[in-house]
mmCIF file of C-alpha atoms and ligand atoms in Angstrom:
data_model
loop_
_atom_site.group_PDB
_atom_site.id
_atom_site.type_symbol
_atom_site.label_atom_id
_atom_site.label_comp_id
_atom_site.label_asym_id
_atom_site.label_seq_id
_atom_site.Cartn_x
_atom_site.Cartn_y
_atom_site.Cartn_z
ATOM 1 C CA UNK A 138 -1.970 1.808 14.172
ATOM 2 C CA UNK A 139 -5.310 1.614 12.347
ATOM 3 C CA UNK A 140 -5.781 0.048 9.112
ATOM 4 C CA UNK A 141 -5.976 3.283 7.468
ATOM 5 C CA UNK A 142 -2.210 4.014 9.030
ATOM 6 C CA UNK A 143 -1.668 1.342 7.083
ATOM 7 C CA UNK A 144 -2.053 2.530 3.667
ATOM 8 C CA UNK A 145 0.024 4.479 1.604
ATOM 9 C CA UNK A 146 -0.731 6.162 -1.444
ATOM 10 C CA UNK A 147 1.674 6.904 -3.982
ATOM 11 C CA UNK A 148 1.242 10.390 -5.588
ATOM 12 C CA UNK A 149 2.337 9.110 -8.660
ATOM 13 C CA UNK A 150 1.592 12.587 -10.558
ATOM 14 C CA UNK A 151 3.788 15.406 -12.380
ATOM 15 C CA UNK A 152 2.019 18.964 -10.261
ATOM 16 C CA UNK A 153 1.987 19.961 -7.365
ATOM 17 C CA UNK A 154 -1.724 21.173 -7.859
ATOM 18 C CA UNK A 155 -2.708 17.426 -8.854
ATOM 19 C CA UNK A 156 -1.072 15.896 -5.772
ATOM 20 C CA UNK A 157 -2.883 18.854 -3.649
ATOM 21 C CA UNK A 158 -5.955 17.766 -5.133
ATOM 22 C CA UNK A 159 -5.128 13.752 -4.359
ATOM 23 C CA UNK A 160 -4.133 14.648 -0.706
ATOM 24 C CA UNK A 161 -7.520 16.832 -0.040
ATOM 25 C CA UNK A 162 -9.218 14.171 -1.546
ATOM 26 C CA UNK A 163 -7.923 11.087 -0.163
ATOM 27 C CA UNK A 164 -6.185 12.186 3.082
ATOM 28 C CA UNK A 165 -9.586 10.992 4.985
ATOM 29 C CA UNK A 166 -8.834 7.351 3.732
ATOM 30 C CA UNK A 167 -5.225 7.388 3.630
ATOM 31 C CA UNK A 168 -2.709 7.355 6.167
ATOM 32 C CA UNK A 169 0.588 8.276 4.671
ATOM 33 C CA UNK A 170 0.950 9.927 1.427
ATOM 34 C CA UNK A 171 4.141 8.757 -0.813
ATOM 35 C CA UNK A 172 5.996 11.319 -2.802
ATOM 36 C CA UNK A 173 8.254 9.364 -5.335
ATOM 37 C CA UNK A 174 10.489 10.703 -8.218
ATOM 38 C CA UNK A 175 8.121 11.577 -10.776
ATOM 39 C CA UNK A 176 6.419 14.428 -8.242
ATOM 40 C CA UNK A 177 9.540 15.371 -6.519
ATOM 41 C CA UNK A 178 11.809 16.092 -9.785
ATOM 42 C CA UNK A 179 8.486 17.568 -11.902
ATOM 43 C CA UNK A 180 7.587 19.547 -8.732
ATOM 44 C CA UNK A 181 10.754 20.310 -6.903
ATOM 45 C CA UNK A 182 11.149 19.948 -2.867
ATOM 46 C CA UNK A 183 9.156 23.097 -1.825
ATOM 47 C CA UNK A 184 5.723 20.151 -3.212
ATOM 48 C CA UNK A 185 7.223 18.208 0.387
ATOM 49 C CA UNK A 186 5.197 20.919 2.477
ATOM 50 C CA UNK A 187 2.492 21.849 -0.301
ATOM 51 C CA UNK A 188 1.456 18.193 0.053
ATOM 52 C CA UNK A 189 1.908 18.487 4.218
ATOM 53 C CA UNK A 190 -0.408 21.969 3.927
ATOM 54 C CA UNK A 191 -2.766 19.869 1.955
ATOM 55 C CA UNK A 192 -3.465 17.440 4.757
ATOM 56 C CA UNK A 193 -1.010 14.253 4.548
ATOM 57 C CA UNK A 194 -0.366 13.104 8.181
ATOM 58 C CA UNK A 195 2.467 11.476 7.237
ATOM 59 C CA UNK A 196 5.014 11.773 4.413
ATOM 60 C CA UNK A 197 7.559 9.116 2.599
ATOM 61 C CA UNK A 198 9.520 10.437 0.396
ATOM 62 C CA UNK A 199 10.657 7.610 -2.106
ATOM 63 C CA UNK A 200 13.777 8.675 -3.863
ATOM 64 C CA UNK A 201 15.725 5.403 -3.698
ATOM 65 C CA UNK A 202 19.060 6.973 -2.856
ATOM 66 C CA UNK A 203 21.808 5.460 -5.018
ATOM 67 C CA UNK A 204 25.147 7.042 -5.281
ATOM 68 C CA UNK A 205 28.485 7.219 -3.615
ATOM 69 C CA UNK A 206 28.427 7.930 0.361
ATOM 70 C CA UNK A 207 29.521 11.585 0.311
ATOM 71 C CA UNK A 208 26.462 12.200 -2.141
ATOM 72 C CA UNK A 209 24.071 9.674 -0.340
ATOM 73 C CA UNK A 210 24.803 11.639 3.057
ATOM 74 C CA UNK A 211 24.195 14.986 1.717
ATOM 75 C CA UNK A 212 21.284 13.530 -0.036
ATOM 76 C CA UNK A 213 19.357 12.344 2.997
ATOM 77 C CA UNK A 214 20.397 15.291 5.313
ATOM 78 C CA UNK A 215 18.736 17.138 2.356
ATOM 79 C CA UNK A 216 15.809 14.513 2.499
ATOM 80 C CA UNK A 217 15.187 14.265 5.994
ATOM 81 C CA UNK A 218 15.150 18.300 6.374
ATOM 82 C CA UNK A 219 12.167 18.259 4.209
ATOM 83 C CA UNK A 220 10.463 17.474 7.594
ATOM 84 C CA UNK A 221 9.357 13.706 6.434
ATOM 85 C CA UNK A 222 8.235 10.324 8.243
ATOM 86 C CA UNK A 223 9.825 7.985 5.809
ATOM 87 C CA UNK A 224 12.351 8.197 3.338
ATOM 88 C CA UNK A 225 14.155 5.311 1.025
ATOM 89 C CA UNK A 226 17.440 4.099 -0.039
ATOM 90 C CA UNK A 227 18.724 1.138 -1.699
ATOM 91 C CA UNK A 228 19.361 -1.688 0.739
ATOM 92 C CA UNK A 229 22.556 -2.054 -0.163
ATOM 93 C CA UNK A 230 23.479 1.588 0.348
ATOM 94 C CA UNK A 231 22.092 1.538 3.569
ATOM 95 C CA UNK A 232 25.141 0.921 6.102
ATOM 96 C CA UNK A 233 26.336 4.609 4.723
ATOM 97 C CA UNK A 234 23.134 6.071 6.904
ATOM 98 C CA UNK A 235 24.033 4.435 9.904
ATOM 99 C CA UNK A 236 25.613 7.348 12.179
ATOM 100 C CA UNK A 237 23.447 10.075 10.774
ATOM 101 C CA UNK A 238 20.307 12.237 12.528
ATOM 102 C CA UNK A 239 17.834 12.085 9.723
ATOM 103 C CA UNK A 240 15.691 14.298 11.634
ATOM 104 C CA UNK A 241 13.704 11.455 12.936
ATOM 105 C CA UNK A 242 13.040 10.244 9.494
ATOM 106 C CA UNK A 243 12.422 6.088 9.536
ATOM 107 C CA UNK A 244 15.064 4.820 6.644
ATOM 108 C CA UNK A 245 13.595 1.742 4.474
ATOM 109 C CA UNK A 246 15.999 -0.202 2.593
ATOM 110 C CA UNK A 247 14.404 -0.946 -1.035
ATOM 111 C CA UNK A 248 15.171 -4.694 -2.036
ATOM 112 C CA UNK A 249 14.208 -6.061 -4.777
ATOM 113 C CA UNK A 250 11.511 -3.056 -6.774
ATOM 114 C CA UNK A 251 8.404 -5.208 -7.554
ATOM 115 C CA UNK A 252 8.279 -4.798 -10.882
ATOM 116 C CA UNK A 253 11.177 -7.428 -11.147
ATOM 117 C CA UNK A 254 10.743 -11.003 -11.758
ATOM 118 C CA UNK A 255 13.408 -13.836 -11.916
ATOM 119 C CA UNK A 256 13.662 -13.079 -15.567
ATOM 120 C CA UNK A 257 15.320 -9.304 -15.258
ATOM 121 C CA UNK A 258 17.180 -10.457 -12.100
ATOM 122 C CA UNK A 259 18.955 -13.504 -14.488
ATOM 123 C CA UNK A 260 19.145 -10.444 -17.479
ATOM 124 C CA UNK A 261 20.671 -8.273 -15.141
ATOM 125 C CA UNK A 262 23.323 -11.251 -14.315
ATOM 126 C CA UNK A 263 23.011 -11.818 -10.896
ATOM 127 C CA UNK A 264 24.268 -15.901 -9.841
ATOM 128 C CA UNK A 265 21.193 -18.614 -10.628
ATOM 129 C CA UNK A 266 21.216 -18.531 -6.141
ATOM 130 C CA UNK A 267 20.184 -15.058 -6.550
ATOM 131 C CA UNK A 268 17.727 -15.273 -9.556
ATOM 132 C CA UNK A 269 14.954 -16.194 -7.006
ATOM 133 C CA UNK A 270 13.315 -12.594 -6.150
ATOM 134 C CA UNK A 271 12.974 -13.794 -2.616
ATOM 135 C CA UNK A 272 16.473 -15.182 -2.278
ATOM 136 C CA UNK A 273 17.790 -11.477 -3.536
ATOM 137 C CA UNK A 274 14.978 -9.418 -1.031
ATOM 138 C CA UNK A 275 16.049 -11.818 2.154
ATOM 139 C CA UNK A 276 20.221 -10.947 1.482
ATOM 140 C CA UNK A 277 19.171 -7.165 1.195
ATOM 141 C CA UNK A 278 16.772 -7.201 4.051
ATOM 142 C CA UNK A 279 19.426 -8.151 6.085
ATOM 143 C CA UNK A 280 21.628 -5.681 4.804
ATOM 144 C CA UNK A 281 19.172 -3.194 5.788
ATOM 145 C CA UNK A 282 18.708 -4.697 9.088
ATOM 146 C CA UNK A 283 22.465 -4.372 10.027
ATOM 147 C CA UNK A 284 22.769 -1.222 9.236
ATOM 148 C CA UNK A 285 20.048 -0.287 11.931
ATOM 149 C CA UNK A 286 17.066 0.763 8.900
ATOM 150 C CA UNK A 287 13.788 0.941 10.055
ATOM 151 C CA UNK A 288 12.700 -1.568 7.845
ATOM 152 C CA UNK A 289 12.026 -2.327 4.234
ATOM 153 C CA UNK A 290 10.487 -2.104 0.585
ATOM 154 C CA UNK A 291 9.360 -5.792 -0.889
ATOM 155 C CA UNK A 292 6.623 -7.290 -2.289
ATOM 156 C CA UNK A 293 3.744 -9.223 -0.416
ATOM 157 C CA UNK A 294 4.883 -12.278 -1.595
ATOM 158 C CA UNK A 295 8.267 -12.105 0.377
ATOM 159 C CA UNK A 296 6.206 -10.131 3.519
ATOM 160 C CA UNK A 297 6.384 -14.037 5.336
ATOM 161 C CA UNK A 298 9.913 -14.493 4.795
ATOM 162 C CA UNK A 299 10.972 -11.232 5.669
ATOM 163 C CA UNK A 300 8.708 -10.734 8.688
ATOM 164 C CA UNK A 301 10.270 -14.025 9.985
ATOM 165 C CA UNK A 302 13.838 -12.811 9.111
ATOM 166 C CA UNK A 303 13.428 -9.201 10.563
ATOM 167 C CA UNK A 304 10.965 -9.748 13.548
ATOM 168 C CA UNK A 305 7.955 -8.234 15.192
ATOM 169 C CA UNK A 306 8.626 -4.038 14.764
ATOM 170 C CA UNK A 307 10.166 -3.978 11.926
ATOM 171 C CA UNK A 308 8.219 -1.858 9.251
ATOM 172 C CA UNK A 309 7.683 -4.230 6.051
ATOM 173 C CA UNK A 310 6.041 -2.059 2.892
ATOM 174 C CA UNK A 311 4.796 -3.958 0.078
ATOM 175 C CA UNK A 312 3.946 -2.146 -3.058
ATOM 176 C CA UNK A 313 2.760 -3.710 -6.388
ATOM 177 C CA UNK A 314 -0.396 -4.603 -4.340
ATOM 178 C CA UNK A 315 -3.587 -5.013 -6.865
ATOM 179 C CA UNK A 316 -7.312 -6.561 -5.980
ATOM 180 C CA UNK A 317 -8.140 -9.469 -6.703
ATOM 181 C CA UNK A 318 -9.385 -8.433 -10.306
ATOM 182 C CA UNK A 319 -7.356 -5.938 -10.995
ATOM 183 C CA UNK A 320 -5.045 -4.473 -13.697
ATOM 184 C CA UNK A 321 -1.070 -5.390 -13.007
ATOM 185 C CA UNK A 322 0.433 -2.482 -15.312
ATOM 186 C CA UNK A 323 4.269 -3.246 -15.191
ATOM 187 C CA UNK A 324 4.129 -4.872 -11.753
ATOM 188 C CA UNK A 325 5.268 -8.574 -11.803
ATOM 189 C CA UNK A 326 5.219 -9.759 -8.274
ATOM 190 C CA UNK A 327 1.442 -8.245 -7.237
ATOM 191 C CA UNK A 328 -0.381 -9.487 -4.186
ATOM 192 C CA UNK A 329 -3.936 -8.081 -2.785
ATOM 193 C CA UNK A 330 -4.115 -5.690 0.263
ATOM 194 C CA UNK A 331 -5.542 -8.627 2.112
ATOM 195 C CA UNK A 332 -2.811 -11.505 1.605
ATOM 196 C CA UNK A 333 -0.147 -9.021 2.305
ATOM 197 C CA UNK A 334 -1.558 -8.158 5.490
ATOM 198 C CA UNK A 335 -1.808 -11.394 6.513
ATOM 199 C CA UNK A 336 1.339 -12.252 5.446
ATOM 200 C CA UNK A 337 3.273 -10.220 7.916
ATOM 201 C CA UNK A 338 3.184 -6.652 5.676
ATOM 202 C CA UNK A 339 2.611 -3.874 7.955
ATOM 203 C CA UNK A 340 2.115 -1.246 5.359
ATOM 204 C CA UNK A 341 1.096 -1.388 1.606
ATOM 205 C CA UNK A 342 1.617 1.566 -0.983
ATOM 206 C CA UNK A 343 -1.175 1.787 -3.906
ATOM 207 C CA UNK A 344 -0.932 3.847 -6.481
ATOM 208 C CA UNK A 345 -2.771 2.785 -10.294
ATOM 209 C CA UNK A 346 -5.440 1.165 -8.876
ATOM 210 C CA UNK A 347 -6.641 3.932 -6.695
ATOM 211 C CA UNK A 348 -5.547 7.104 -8.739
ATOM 212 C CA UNK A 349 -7.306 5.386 -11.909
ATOM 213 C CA UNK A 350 -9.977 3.978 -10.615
ATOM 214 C CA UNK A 351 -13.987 5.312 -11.295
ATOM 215 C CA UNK A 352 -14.002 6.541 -7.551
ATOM 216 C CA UNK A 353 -11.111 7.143 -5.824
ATOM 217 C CA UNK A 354 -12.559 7.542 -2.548
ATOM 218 C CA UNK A 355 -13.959 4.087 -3.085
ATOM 219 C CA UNK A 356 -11.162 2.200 -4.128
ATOM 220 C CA UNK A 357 -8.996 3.679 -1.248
ATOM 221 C CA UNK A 358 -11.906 2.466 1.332
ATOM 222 C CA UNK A 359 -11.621 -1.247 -0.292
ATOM 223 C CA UNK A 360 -8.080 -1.286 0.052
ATOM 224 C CA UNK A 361 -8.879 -0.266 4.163
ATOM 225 C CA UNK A 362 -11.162 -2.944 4.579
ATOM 226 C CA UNK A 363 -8.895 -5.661 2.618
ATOM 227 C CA UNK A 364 -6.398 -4.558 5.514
ATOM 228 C CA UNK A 365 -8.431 -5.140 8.147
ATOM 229 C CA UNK A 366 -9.749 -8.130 6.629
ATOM 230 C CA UNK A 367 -5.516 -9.326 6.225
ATOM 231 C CA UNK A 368 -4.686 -8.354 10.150
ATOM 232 C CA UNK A 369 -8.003 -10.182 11.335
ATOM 233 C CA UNK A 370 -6.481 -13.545 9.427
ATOM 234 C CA UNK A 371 -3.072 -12.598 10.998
ATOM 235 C CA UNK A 372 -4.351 -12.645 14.414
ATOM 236 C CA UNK A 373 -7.718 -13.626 14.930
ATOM 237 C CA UNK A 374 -9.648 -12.140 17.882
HETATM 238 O O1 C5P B 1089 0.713 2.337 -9.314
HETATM 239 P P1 C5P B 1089 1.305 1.315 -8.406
HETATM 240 O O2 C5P B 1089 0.369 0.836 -7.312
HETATM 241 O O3 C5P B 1089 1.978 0.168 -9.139
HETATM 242 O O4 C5P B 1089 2.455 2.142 -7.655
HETATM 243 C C1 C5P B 1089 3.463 1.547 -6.948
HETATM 244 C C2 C5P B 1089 4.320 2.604 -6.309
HETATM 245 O O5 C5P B 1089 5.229 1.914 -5.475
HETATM 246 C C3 C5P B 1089 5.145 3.449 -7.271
HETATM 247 O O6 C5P B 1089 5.151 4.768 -6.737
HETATM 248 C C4 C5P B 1089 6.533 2.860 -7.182
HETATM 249 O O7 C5P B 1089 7.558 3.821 -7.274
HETATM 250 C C5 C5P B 1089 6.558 2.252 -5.793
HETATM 251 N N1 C5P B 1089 7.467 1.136 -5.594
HETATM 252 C C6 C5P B 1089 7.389 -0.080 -6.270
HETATM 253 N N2 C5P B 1089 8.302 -1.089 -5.995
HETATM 254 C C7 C5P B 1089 9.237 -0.902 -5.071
HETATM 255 C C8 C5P B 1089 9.298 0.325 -4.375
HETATM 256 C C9 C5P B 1089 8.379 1.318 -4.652
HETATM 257 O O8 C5P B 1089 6.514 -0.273 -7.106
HETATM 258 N N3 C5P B 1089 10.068 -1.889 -4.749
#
Protein backbone atom coordinates (compact mmCIF):
# COMPACT_ATOMS: atom_id res chain seq x y z
CA UNK A 1 0.00 0.00 0.00
CA UNK A 2 1.35 3.46 -0.85
CA UNK A 3 0.65 6.45 1.07
CA UNK A 4 -1.71 7.63 -1.43
CA UNK A 5 -3.75 4.08 -0.80
CA UNK A 6 -3.88 5.53 2.22
CA UNK A 7 -6.09 8.40 1.83
CA UNK A 8 -9.58 8.66 1.53
CA UNK A 9 -11.57 11.41 0.46
CA UNK A 10 -14.96 11.95 1.46
CA UNK A 11 -17.26 13.22 -1.38
CA UNK A 12 -19.06 15.13 0.94
CA UNK A 13 -21.30 16.82 -1.95
CA UNK A 14 -25.17 16.75 -3.02
CA UNK A 15 -24.55 15.82 -7.38
CA UNK A 16 -23.41 13.44 -8.95
CA UNK A 17 -21.77 15.95 -11.50
CA UNK A 18 -19.82 17.63 -8.43
CA UNK A 19 -18.48 14.31 -7.12
CA UNK A 20 -17.53 13.45 -10.98
CA UNK A 21 -15.74 16.56 -11.02
CA UNK A 22 -13.91 15.76 -7.36
CA UNK A 23 -13.01 12.18 -8.57
CA UNK A 24 -11.42 13.48 -12.10
CA UNK A 25 -9.80 15.91 -10.16
CA UNK A 26 -8.41 14.28 -7.25
CA UNK A 27 -8.33 10.56 -8.22
CA UNK A 28 -4.40 11.15 -9.11
CA UNK A 29 -3.82 12.00 -5.32
CA UNK A 30 -6.33 9.93 -3.76
CA UNK A 31 -6.62 6.41 -3.24
CA UNK A 32 -10.13 5.57 -2.26
CA UNK A 33 -12.97 7.82 -2.76
CA UNK A 34 -15.79 7.81 0.17
CA UNK A 35 -19.39 8.09 -0.78
CA UNK A 36 -21.36 8.93 2.50
CA UNK A 37 -25.11 9.80 2.99
CA UNK A 38 -25.35 13.19 1.81
CA UNK A 39 -24.19 11.95 -2.01
CA UNK A 40 -25.82 8.64 -1.88
CA UNK A 41 -29.50 9.84 -0.74
CA UNK A 42 -29.14 13.40 -2.97
CA UNK A 43 -27.75 11.24 -5.83
CA UNK A 44 -29.26 7.83 -5.55
CA UNK A 45 -27.13 4.40 -6.02
CA UNK A 46 -26.74 4.50 -9.87
CA UNK A 47 -23.75 7.88 -8.47
CA UNK A 48 -21.83 4.27 -6.99
CA UNK A 49 -20.63 3.59 -10.72
CA UNK A 50 -20.79 7.34 -12.04
CA UNK A 51 -18.10 7.97 -9.40
CA UNK A 52 -16.26 4.34 -10.45
CA UNK A 53 -16.55 5.68 -14.41
CA UNK A 54 -15.02 8.82 -13.14
CA UNK A 55 -11.82 7.19 -12.00
CA UNK A 56 -12.03 6.15 -8.11
CA UNK A 57 -9.91 2.95 -7.70
CA UNK A 58 -11.55 2.15 -4.83
CA UNK A 59 -14.97 2.87 -3.31
CA UNK A 60 -16.39 3.01 0.53
CA UNK A 61 -19.58 3.51 0.76
CA UNK A 62 -20.35 5.06 4.30
CA UNK A 63 -23.95 4.52 5.15
CA UNK A 64 -23.57 3.49 8.80
CA UNK A 65 -26.13 0.71 8.69
CA UNK A 66 -28.44 0.92 11.71
CA UNK A 67 -31.62 -0.98 11.85
CA UNK A 68 -33.05 -4.31 12.75
CA UNK A 69 -31.17 -7.51 11.16
CA UNK A 70 -33.72 -8.41 8.47
CA UNK A 71 -33.30 -4.68 7.19
CA UNK A 72 -29.46 -4.50 7.92
CA UNK A 73 -29.04 -7.81 5.72
CA UNK A 74 -31.00 -6.64 2.87
CA UNK A 75 -29.29 -3.39 3.29
CA UNK A 76 -25.73 -4.57 2.76
CA UNK A 77 -26.60 -7.28 0.10
CA UNK A 78 -28.01 -4.07 -1.52
CA UNK A 79 -24.67 -2.24 -0.55
CA UNK A 80 -22.20 -4.64 -1.43
CA UNK A 81 -23.94 -5.24 -5.04
CA UNK A 82 -23.09 -1.74 -5.79
CA UNK A 83 -19.69 -3.37 -6.65
CA UNK A 84 -17.74 -1.48 -3.58
CA UNK A 85 -14.33 -2.00 -1.56
CA UNK A 86 -15.61 -0.81 1.74
CA UNK A 87 -18.78 -0.35 3.24
CA UNK A 88 -19.86 0.65 7.08
CA UNK A 89 -22.08 -0.35 9.81
CA UNK A 90 -22.42 0.44 13.34
CA UNK A 91 -20.12 -1.66 15.49
CA UNK A 92 -22.60 -2.81 17.41
CA UNK A 93 -24.73 -4.06 14.53
CA UNK A 94 -21.99 -5.81 13.20
CA UNK A 95 -22.35 -9.60 14.46
CA UNK A 96 -25.72 -9.50 12.10
CA UNK A 97 -23.07 -9.45 8.92
CA UNK A 98 -21.23 -12.26 10.03
CA UNK A 99 -22.46 -15.25 7.64
CA UNK A 100 -23.11 -13.05 4.66
CA UNK A 101 -21.07 -12.76 1.01
CA UNK A 102 -20.87 -9.03 0.73
CA UNK A 103 -19.45 -9.46 -2.58
CA UNK A 104 -16.00 -9.09 -1.28
CA UNK A 105 -16.85 -5.85 0.30
CA UNK A 106 -14.38 -5.19 3.63
CA UNK A 107 -17.14 -4.35 6.57
CA UNK A 108 -15.84 -1.49 9.12
CA UNK A 109 -17.55 -1.26 12.30
CA UNK A 110 -18.11 2.65 13.11
CA UNK A 111 -17.35 3.29 16.94
CA UNK A 112 -17.54 6.16 18.36
CA UNK A 113 -18.29 9.12 15.05
CA UNK A 114 -15.56 11.77 15.76
CA UNK A 115 -17.51 14.47 16.13
CA UNK A 116 -18.33 13.17 19.74
CA UNK A 117 -16.63 14.20 22.80
CA UNK A 118 -17.14 12.96 26.46
CA UNK A 119 -19.69 15.67 26.78
CA UNK A 120 -22.48 14.14 24.15
CA UNK A 121 -21.44 10.60 25.21
CA UNK A 122 -22.47 11.69 29.19
CA UNK A 123 -25.74 13.73 27.33
CA UNK A 124 -26.54 10.78 25.55
CA UNK A 125 -26.43 8.78 29.09
CA UNK A 126 -24.06 6.28 28.64
CA UNK A 127 -22.33 5.01 32.48
CA UNK A 128 -19.36 7.68 33.69
CA UNK A 129 -16.94 4.07 32.56
CA UNK A 130 -18.16 4.74 29.19
CA UNK A 131 -18.05 8.62 29.03
CA UNK A 132 -14.32 8.30 28.02
CA UNK A 133 -14.50 8.31 23.97
CA UNK A 134 -11.74 5.78 24.03
CA UNK A 135 -13.24 3.53 26.68
CA UNK A 136 -16.63 3.47 24.33
CA UNK A 137 -14.36 2.97 20.72
CA UNK A 138 -12.15 -0.02 22.52
CA UNK A 139 -15.77 -2.04 23.73
CA UNK A 140 -17.07 -1.48 20.06
CA UNK A 141 -13.85 -2.34 18.37
CA UNK A 142 -14.06 -5.47 19.87
CA UNK A 143 -17.47 -5.95 18.98
CA UNK A 144 -16.48 -5.47 15.52
CA UNK A 145 -13.61 -7.72 15.84
CA UNK A 146 -15.79 -10.73 16.97
CA UNK A 147 -17.98 -10.52 14.55
CA UNK A 148 -15.11 -11.14 11.92
CA UNK A 149 -15.27 -7.02 10.43
CA UNK A 150 -12.51 -6.01 8.58
CA UNK A 151 -11.76 -3.40 10.81
CA UNK A 152 -12.92 -0.05 12.03
CA UNK A 153 -14.00 3.77 12.03
CA UNK A 154 -12.25 5.91 15.10
CA UNK A 155 -10.44 8.78 15.54
CA UNK A 156 -6.51 9.14 15.53
CA UNK A 157 -6.44 9.65 18.96
CA UNK A 158 -7.73 6.05 19.81
CA UNK A 159 -5.57 4.60 16.45
CA UNK A 160 -2.78 3.35 19.49
CA UNK A 161 -5.24 1.72 21.55
CA UNK A 162 -7.07 0.14 18.97
CA UNK A 163 -4.12 -0.97 16.84
CA UNK A 164 -2.85 -2.68 20.07
CA UNK A 165 -6.34 -4.20 20.77
CA UNK A 166 -7.03 -5.40 17.11
CA UNK A 167 -3.45 -6.28 15.81
CA UNK A 168 -1.25 -5.93 12.80
CA UNK A 169 -3.99 -6.31 9.54
CA UNK A 170 -6.62 -4.96 10.83
CA UNK A 171 -7.81 -1.83 8.78
CA UNK A 172 -8.06 1.23 11.37
CA UNK A 173 -9.75 4.57 9.52
CA UNK A 174 -9.53 7.71 11.29
CA UNK A 175 -11.56 10.58 10.09
CA UNK A 176 -11.83 14.07 11.73
CA UNK A 177 -8.13 14.38 10.64
CA UNK A 178 -7.17 18.33 10.21
CA UNK A 179 -3.40 19.96 9.73
CA UNK A 180 -1.82 21.26 12.07
CA UNK A 181 -3.47 24.80 11.48
CA UNK A 182 -6.44 23.95 10.36
CA UNK A 183 -10.21 24.62 10.73
CA UNK A 184 -12.07 21.78 13.09
CA UNK A 185 -15.78 22.50 11.76
CA UNK A 186 -17.93 20.18 14.07
CA UNK A 187 -15.15 17.64 14.60
CA UNK A 188 -14.14 17.30 18.33
CA UNK A 189 -11.58 14.60 18.50
CA UNK A 190 -9.19 15.89 15.29
CA UNK A 191 -5.67 14.63 14.86
CA UNK A 192 -3.18 15.52 11.76
CA UNK A 193 -2.55 13.00 8.88
CA UNK A 194 0.87 12.60 10.38
CA UNK A 195 0.15 11.61 14.18
CA UNK A 196 -2.48 9.26 13.02
CA UNK A 197 -0.19 7.49 10.90
CA UNK A 198 2.12 7.07 13.36
CA UNK A 199 -0.18 6.12 15.72
CA UNK A 200 -1.12 2.84 14.21
CA UNK A 201 -4.03 4.40 11.60
CA UNK A 202 -3.75 2.70 8.40
CA UNK A 203 -6.13 4.86 6.52
CA UNK A 204 -7.44 8.48 7.09
CA UNK A 205 -10.66 10.01 5.36
CA UNK A 206 -10.49 13.99 4.65
CA UNK A 207 -13.08 15.75 3.58
CA UNK A 208 -13.42 19.97 4.60
CA UNK A 209 -10.04 20.55 4.52
CA UNK A 210 -9.38 19.30 1.07
CA UNK A 211 -12.79 20.04 -0.72
CA UNK A 212 -12.51 23.76 0.76
CA UNK A 213 -9.30 24.42 0.51
CA UNK A 214 -7.62 27.24 -2.23
CA UNK A 215 -6.14 24.16 -4.19
CA UNK A 216 -7.44 21.01 -3.86
CA UNK A 217 -4.85 19.22 -5.62
CA UNK A 218 -2.51 20.76 -3.10
CA UNK A 219 -4.06 20.08 0.01
CA UNK A 220 -4.66 16.37 -1.02
CA UNK A 221 -0.68 16.13 -1.84
CA UNK A 222 0.05 17.55 1.89
CA UNK A 223 -2.14 15.17 3.38
CA UNK A 224 0.17 12.28 1.17
CA UNK A 225 3.25 13.52 2.41
CA UNK A 226 1.97 13.95 6.22
CA UNK A 227 1.33 10.06 5.66
CA UNK A 228 4.44 9.21 4.66
CA UNK A 229 5.96 11.45 7.04
CA UNK A 230 3.46 9.35 10.02
CA UNK A 231 4.59 5.64 8.60
CA UNK A 232 8.38 6.80 8.47
CA UNK A 233 7.94 7.69 12.51
CA UNK A 234 6.04 4.33 12.79
CA UNK A 235 8.81 2.36 11.47
CA UNK A 236 11.85 4.03 10.73
CA UNK A 237 14.05 2.70 7.90
O1 LIG B 1 -15.02 17.15 6.28
P1 LIG B 1 -14.42 16.16 7.21
O2 LIG B 1 -12.95 15.87 6.96
O3 LIG B 1 -14.72 16.43 8.67
O4 LIG B 1 -15.19 14.80 6.81
C1 LIG B 1 -15.19 13.69 7.60
C2 LIG B 1 -15.93 12.58 6.90
O5 LIG B 1 -15.75 11.43 7.69
C3 LIG B 1 -17.43 12.80 6.75
O6 LIG B 1 -17.79 12.26 5.48
C4 LIG B 1 -18.03 11.94 7.84
O7 LIG B 1 -19.25 11.33 7.48
C5 LIG B 1 -16.99 10.87 8.05
N1 LIG B 1 -16.95 10.25 9.37
C6 LIG B 1 -16.67 10.94 10.55
N2 LIG B 1 -16.65 10.25 11.76
C7 LIG B 1 -16.86 8.95 11.79
C8 LIG B 1 -17.12 8.25 10.58
C9 LIG B 1 -17.13 8.94 9.39
O8 LIG B 1 -16.45 12.14 10.54
N3 LIG B 1 -16.76 8.27 12.93
Amino acid sequence: MTPRDRLIFALDVDTADQAENLVRLLAPEVGVFKVGLELFVSAGPEVVGRVRRAGAKAIFLDLKLHDIPATMRAAARAAAGLGVELITCHADQAGIFEDMDLHGASLLGVTVLTSLGADELKAMGYPPELQDPQALVLRRASLALAAGCSGVVCSGREAAAVRNLLGTEALIICPGIRPASGEVHDQKRVMTPQRALAAGASHIVVGRPIRTAPDPVAAAQAMVQGIAQGLAERSPA
